[in-house]
CSV table of C-alpha atoms in Angstrom, one decimal:
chain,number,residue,atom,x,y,z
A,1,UNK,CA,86.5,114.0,168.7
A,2,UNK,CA,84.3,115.6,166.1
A,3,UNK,CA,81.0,113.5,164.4
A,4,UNK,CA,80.9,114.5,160.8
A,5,UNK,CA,77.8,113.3,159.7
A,6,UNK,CA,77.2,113.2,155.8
A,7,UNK,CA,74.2,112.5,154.3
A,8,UNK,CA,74.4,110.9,150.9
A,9,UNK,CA,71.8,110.2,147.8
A,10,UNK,CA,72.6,109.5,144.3
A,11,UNK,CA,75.8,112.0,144.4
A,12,UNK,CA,78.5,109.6,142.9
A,13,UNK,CA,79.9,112.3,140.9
A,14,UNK,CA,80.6,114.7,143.9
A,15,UNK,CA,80.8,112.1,146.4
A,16,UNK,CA,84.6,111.6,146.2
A,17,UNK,CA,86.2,115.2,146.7
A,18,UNK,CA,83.1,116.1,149.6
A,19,UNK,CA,84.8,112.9,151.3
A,20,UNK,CA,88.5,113.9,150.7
A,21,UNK,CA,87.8,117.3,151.6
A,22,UNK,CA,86.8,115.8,155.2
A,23,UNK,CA,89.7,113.7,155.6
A,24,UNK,CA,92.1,115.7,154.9
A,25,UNK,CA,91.6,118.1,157.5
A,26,UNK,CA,94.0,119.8,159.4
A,27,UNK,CA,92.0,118.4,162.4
A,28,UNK,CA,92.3,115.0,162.4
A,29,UNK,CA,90.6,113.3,165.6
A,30,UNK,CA,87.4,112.5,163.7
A,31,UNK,CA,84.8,110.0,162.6
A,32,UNK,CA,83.1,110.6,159.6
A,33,UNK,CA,79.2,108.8,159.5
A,34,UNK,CA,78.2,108.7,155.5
A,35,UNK,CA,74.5,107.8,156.0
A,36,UNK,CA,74.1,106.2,152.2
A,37,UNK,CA,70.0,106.6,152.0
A,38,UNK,CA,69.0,104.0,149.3
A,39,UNK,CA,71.7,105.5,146.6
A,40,UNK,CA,70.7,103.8,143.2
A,41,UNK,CA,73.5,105.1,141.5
A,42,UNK,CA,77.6,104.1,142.8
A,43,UNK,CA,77.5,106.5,145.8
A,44,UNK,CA,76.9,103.4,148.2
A,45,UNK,CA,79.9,101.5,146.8
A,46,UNK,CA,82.3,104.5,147.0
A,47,UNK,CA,80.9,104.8,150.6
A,48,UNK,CA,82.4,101.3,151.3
A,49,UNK,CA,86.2,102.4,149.4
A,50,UNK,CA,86.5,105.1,151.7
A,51,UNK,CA,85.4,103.1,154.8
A,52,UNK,CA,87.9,99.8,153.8
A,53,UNK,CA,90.3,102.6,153.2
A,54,UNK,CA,90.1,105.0,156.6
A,55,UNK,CA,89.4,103.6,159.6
A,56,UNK,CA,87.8,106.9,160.5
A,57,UNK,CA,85.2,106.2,158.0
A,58,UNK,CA,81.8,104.4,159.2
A,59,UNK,CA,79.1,103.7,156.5
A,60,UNK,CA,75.9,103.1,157.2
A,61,UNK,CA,73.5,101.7,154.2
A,62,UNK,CA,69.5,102.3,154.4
A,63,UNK,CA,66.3,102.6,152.3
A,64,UNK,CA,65.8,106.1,151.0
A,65,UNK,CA,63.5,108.1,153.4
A,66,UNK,CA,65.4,112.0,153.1
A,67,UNK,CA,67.4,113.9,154.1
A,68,UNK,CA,65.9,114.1,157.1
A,69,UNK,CA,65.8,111.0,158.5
A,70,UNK,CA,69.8,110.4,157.3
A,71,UNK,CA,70.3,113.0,159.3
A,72,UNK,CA,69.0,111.7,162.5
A,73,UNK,CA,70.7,108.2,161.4
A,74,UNK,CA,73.7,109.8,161.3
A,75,UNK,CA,73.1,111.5,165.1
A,76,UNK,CA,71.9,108.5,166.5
A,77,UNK,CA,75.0,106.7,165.6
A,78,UNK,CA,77.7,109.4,166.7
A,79,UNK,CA,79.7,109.4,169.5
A,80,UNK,CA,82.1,112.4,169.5
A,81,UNK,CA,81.8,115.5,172.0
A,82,UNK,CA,80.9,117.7,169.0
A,83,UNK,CA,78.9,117.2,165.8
A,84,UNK,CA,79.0,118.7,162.9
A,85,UNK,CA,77.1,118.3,158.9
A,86,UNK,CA,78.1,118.2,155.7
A,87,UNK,CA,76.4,117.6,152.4
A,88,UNK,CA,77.3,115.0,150.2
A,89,UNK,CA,77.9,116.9,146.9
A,90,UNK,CA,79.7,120.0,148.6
A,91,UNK,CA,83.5,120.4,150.0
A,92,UNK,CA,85.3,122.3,153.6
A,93,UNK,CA,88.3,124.2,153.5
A,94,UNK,CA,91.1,121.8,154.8
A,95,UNK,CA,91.4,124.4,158.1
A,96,UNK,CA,87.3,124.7,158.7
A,97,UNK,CA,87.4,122.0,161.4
A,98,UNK,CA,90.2,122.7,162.9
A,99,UNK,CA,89.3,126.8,162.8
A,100,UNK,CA,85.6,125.8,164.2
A,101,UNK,CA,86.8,123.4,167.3
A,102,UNK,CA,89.3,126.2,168.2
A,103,UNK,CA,86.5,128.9,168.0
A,104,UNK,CA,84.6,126.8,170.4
A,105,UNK,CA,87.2,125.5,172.8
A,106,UNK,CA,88.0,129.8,173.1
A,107,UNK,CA,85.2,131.0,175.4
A,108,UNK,CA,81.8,130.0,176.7
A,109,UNK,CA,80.2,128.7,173.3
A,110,UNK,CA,77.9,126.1,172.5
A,111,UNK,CA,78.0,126.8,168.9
A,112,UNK,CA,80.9,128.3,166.7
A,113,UNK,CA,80.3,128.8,163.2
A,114,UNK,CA,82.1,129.8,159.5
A,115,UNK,CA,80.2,131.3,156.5
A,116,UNK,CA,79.4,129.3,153.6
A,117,UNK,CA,79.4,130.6,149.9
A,118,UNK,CA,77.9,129.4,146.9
A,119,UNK,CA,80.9,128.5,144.4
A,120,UNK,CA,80.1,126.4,140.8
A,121,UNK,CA,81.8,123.0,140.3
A,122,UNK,CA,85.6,123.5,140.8
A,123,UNK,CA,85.3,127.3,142.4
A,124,UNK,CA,86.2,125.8,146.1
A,125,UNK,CA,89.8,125.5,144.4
A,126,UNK,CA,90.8,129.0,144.5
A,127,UNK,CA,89.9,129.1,148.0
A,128,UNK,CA,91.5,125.9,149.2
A,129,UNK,CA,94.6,126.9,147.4
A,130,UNK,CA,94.8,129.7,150.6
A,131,UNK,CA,96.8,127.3,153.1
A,132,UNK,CA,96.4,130.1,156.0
A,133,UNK,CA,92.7,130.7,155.4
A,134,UNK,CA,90.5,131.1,158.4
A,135,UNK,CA,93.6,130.7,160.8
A,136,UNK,CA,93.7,134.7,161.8
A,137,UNK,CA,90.0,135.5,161.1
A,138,UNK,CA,88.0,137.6,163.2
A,139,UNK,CA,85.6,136.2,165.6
A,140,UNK,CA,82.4,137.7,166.6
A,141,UNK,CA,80.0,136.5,169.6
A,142,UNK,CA,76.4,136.1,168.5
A,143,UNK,CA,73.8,135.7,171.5
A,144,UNK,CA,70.9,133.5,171.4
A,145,UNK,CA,68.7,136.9,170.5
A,146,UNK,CA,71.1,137.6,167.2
A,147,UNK,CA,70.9,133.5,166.1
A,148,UNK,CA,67.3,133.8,166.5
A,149,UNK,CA,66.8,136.9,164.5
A,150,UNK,CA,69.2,136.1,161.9
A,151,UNK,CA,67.1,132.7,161.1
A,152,UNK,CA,64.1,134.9,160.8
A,153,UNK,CA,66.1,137.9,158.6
A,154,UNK,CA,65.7,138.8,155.2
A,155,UNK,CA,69.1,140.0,154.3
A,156,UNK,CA,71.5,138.0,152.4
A,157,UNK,CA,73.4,136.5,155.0
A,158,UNK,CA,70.0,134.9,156.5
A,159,UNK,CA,70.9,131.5,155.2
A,160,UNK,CA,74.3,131.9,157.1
A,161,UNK,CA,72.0,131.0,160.2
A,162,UNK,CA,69.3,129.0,158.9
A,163,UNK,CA,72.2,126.0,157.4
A,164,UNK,CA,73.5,123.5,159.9
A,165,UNK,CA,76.6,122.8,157.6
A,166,UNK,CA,78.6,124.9,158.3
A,167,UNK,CA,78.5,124.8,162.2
A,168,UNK,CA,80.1,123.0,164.7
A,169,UNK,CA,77.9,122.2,168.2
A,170,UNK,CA,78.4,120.6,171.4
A,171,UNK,CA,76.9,117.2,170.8
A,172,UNK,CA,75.4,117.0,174.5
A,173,UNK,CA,72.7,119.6,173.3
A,174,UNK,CA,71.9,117.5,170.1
A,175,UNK,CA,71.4,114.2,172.3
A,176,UNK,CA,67.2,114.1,171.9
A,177,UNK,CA,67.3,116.9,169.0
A,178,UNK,CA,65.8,115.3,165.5
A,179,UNK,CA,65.0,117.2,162.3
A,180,UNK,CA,61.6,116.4,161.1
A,181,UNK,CA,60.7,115.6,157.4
A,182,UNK,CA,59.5,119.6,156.6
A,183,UNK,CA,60.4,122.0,153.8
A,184,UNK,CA,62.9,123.5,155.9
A,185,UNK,CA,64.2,121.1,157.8
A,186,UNK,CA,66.9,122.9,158.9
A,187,UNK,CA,65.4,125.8,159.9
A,188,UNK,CA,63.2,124.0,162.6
A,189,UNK,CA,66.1,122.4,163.6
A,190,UNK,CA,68.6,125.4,164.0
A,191,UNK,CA,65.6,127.0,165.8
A,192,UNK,CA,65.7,124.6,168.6
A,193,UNK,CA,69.0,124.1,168.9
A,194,UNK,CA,69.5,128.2,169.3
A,195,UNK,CA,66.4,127.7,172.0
A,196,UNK,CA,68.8,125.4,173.7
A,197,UNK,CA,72.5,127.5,173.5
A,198,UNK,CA,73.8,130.5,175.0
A,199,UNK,CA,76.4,132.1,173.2
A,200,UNK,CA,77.9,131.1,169.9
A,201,UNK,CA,81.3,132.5,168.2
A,202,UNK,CA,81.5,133.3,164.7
A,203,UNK,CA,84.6,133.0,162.5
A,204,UNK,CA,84.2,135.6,160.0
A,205,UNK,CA,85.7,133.4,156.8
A,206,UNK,CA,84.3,131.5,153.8
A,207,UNK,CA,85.2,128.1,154.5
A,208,UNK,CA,82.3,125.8,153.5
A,209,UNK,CA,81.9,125.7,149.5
A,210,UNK,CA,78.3,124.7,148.7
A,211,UNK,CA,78.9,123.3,145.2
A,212,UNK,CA,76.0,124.9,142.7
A,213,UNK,CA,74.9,122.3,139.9
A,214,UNK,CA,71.5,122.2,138.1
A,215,UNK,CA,70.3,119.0,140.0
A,216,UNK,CA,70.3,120.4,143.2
A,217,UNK,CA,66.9,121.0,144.6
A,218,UNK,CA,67.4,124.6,144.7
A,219,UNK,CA,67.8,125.1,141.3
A,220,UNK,CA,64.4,123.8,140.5
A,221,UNK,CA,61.2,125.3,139.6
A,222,UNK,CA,58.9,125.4,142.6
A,223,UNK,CA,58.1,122.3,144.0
A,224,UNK,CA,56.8,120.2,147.0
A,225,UNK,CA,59.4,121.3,149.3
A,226,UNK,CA,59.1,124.7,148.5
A,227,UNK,CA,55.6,124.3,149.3
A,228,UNK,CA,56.1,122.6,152.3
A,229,UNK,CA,58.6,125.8,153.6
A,230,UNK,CA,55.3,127.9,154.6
A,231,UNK,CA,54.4,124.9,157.0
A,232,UNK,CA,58.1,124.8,158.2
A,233,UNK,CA,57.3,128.3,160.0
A,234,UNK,CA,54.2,127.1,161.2
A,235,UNK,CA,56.3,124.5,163.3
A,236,UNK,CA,58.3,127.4,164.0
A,237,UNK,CA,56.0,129.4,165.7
A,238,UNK,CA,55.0,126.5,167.7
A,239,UNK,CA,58.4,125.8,169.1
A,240,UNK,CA,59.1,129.2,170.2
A,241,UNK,CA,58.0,129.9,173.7
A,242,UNK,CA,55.1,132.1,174.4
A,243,UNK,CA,56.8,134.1,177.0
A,244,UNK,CA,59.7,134.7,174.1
A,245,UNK,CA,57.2,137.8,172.2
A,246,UNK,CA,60.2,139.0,169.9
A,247,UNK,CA,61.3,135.9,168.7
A,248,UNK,CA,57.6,135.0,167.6
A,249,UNK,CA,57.0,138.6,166.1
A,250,UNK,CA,60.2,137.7,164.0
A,251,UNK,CA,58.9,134.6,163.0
A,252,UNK,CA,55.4,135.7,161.9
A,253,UNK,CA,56.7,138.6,159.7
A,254,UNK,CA,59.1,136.4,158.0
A,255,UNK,CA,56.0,133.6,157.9
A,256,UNK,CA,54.2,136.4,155.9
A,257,UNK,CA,56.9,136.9,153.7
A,258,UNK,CA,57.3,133.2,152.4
A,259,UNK,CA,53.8,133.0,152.5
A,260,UNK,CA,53.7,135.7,149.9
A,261,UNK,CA,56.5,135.0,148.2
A,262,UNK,CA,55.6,131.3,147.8
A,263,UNK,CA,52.0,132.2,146.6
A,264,UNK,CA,53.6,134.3,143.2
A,265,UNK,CA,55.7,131.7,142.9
A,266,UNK,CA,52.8,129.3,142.5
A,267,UNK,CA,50.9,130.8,139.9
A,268,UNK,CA,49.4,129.1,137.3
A,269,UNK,CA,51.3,125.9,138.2
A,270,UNK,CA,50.0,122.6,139.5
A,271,UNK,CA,50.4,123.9,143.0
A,272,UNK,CA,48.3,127.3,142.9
A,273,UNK,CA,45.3,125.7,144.8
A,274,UNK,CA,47.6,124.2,147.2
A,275,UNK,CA,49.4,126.8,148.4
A,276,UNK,CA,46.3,129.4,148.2
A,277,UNK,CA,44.6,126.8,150.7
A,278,UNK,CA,47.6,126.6,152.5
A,279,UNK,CA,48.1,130.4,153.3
A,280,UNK,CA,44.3,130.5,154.3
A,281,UNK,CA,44.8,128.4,156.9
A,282,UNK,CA,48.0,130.2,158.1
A,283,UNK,CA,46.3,133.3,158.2
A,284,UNK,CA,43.4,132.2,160.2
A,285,UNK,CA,45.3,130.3,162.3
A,286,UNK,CA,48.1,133.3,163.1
A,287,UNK,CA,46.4,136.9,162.1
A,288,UNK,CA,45.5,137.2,165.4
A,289,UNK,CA,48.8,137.3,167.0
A,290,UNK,CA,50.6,139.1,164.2
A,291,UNK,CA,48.4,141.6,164.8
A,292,UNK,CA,48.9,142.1,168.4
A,293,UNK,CA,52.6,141.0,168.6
A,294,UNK,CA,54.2,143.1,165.3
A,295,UNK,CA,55.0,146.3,166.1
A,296,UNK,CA,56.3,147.5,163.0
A,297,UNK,CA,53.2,149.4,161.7
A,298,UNK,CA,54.2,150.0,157.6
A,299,UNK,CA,55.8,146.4,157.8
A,300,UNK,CA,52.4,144.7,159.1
A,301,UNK,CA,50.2,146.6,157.2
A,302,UNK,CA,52.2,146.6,153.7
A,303,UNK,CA,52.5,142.4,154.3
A,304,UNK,CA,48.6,142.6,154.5
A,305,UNK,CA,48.3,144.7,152.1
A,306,UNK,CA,49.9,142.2,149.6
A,307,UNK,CA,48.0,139.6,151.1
A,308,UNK,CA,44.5,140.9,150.6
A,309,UNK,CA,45.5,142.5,147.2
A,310,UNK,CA,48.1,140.0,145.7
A,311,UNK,CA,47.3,141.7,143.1
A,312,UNK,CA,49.6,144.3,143.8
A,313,UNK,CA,52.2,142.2,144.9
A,314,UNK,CA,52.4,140.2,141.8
A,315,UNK,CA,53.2,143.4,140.2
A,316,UNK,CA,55.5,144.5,142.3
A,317,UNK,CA,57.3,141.3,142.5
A,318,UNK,CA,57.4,141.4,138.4
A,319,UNK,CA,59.2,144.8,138.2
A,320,UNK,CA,61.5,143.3,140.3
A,321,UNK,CA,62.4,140.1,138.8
A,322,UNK,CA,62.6,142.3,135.4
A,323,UNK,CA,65.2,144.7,137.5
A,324,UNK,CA,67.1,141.9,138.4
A,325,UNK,CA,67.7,140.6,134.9
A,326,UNK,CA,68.1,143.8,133.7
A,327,UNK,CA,70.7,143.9,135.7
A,328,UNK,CA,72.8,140.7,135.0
A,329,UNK,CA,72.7,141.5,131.8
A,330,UNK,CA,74.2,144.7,131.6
């Protein structure tokens, strides 16, 4: 039996077709845990009309705390062999379970995973419309090495990694694993639960449909869990081993980056003096090792570079933002 855990806040509009989407799965030996964390709005109550509804349905009603901590709700109160997450406000592809428990059951995987893709409200139709989708995919077998570098990338896909929604895992290796109230919680989290697997299988379709609407929390201007997201690699660092030198050179350089990119972001807003005292204490605490441990000479020195002169990294970053919209708007 697969967990799906859902964690749900103030989502009443969206709520609906993220539940139907679950439960009308091809795969159908599930439980589905909507952790309703202090909704103000009708989400709680639609919680309960699925539940009387489905007897696959559990609802679980508590005081708003985040994401987070409805997350570890949710895991505390599941019981299937596998777990998997999804958001509130987005919808699955009606063959994503079903596609992600036969990835897993077809070798020696802890993990099997789909892609995700950003869609606007009502996008995820054209997609769902595909009845066969996902069901001849190709796989691909990513070691612990590629999970690890992939959640440290820069590319495009790096958020493919860093997400736990659209993932399925052996529950057994979740059993004492939490997520912790950071600006990435599901980074730290996805970093110790590739610490703990071997191999993991990827299905190379877009079957999770992460609904874009301007109340998300990633369309907003920078804010306290942006802020937070340098301290997330912080915790980072400290979970990899010391032994494990490419996975913490990975980890620094990308530390850098946010750090960098967090600290343009910043500028003259409320949070400048935050974040400027927050990357000095990074530094100190970490310049040692990215010296010794980074290998990648232009890399580590062109990060400095930008840190000592930021500067030159503000301009740089402004030529590109202006390329950007140049280029939407053509």
């Amino acid at each position: 039996m697969i967990s799906v855990i859902v964690t749900v806040y103030n989502i009443e509009k969206f709520l609906g077709p993220c539940i139907k989407s679950i439960l009308g799965s091809t795969y159908q030996d599930l439980e589905v845990i909507l952790v309703d964390d202090g909704s103000r709005d009708s989400s709680g109550e639609i919680c309960d009309q699925f539940a009387q509804a489905d007897g696959r349905v559990k609802v679980i009603h508590k005081v708003n705390a985040g994401v987070s901590q409805a997350r570890n709700t949710g895991l505390e109160a599941a019981t299937g062999d596998y777990i998997t997450f999804v958001d509130g406000d987005d919808v699955i592809h009606p063959n994503t379970l079903a596609v992600l428990m036969d990835a897993l059951a077809g070798g020696d995987y802890d993990v099997s995973m789909v892609y995700g893709i950003q869609v606007p409200d009502g996008g995820q139709d054209k997609f769902i419309a595909n009845k066969e989708l996902g069901l001849s995919a190709s796989r691909k077998v990513v070691s612990q090495s590629e999970m690890i570098r992939g959640l440290f990338g820069t590319s495009v896909d790096e958020f493919q990694y860093i997400v736990v929604w659209n993932k399925l895992y052996k529950s057994h290796l979740a059993q004492d694993l939490r997520f912790k109230d950071t600006g990435s919680e599901d980074l730290e989290w996805s970093l110790q639960m590739s610490l703990r697997m071997n191999k993991a299988v990827c299905v190379e379709e877009e079957m999770y449909y992460w609904i874009q609407h301007q109340s998300s929390m990633t369309h907003q201007e920078i804010n306290h869990t942006q802020v937070d997201r340098m301290n997330s690699y912080v915790l980072c660092l400290n979970d990899i081993p010391q032994d494990k030198t490419d996975y913490r050179a990975w980890c620094l350089v990308k530390m850098y980056k946010v750090l960098l990119h967090t600290r343009y972001n910043a500028r003259n807003t409320r949070f400048d003096d935050q974040v400027k005292s927050i990357s000095k204490s990074i530094y100190k605490n970490t310049i040692g090792e990215y010296m010794a441990s980074v290998k990648a000479g232009t890399m580590k020195y062109g990060l400095l570079c930008f840190y000592h002169l930021p500067w030159v990294y503000n301009r740089f970053m402004d030529r590109q933002v202006a390329r950007l919209k140049k280029s939407r708007n053509a």
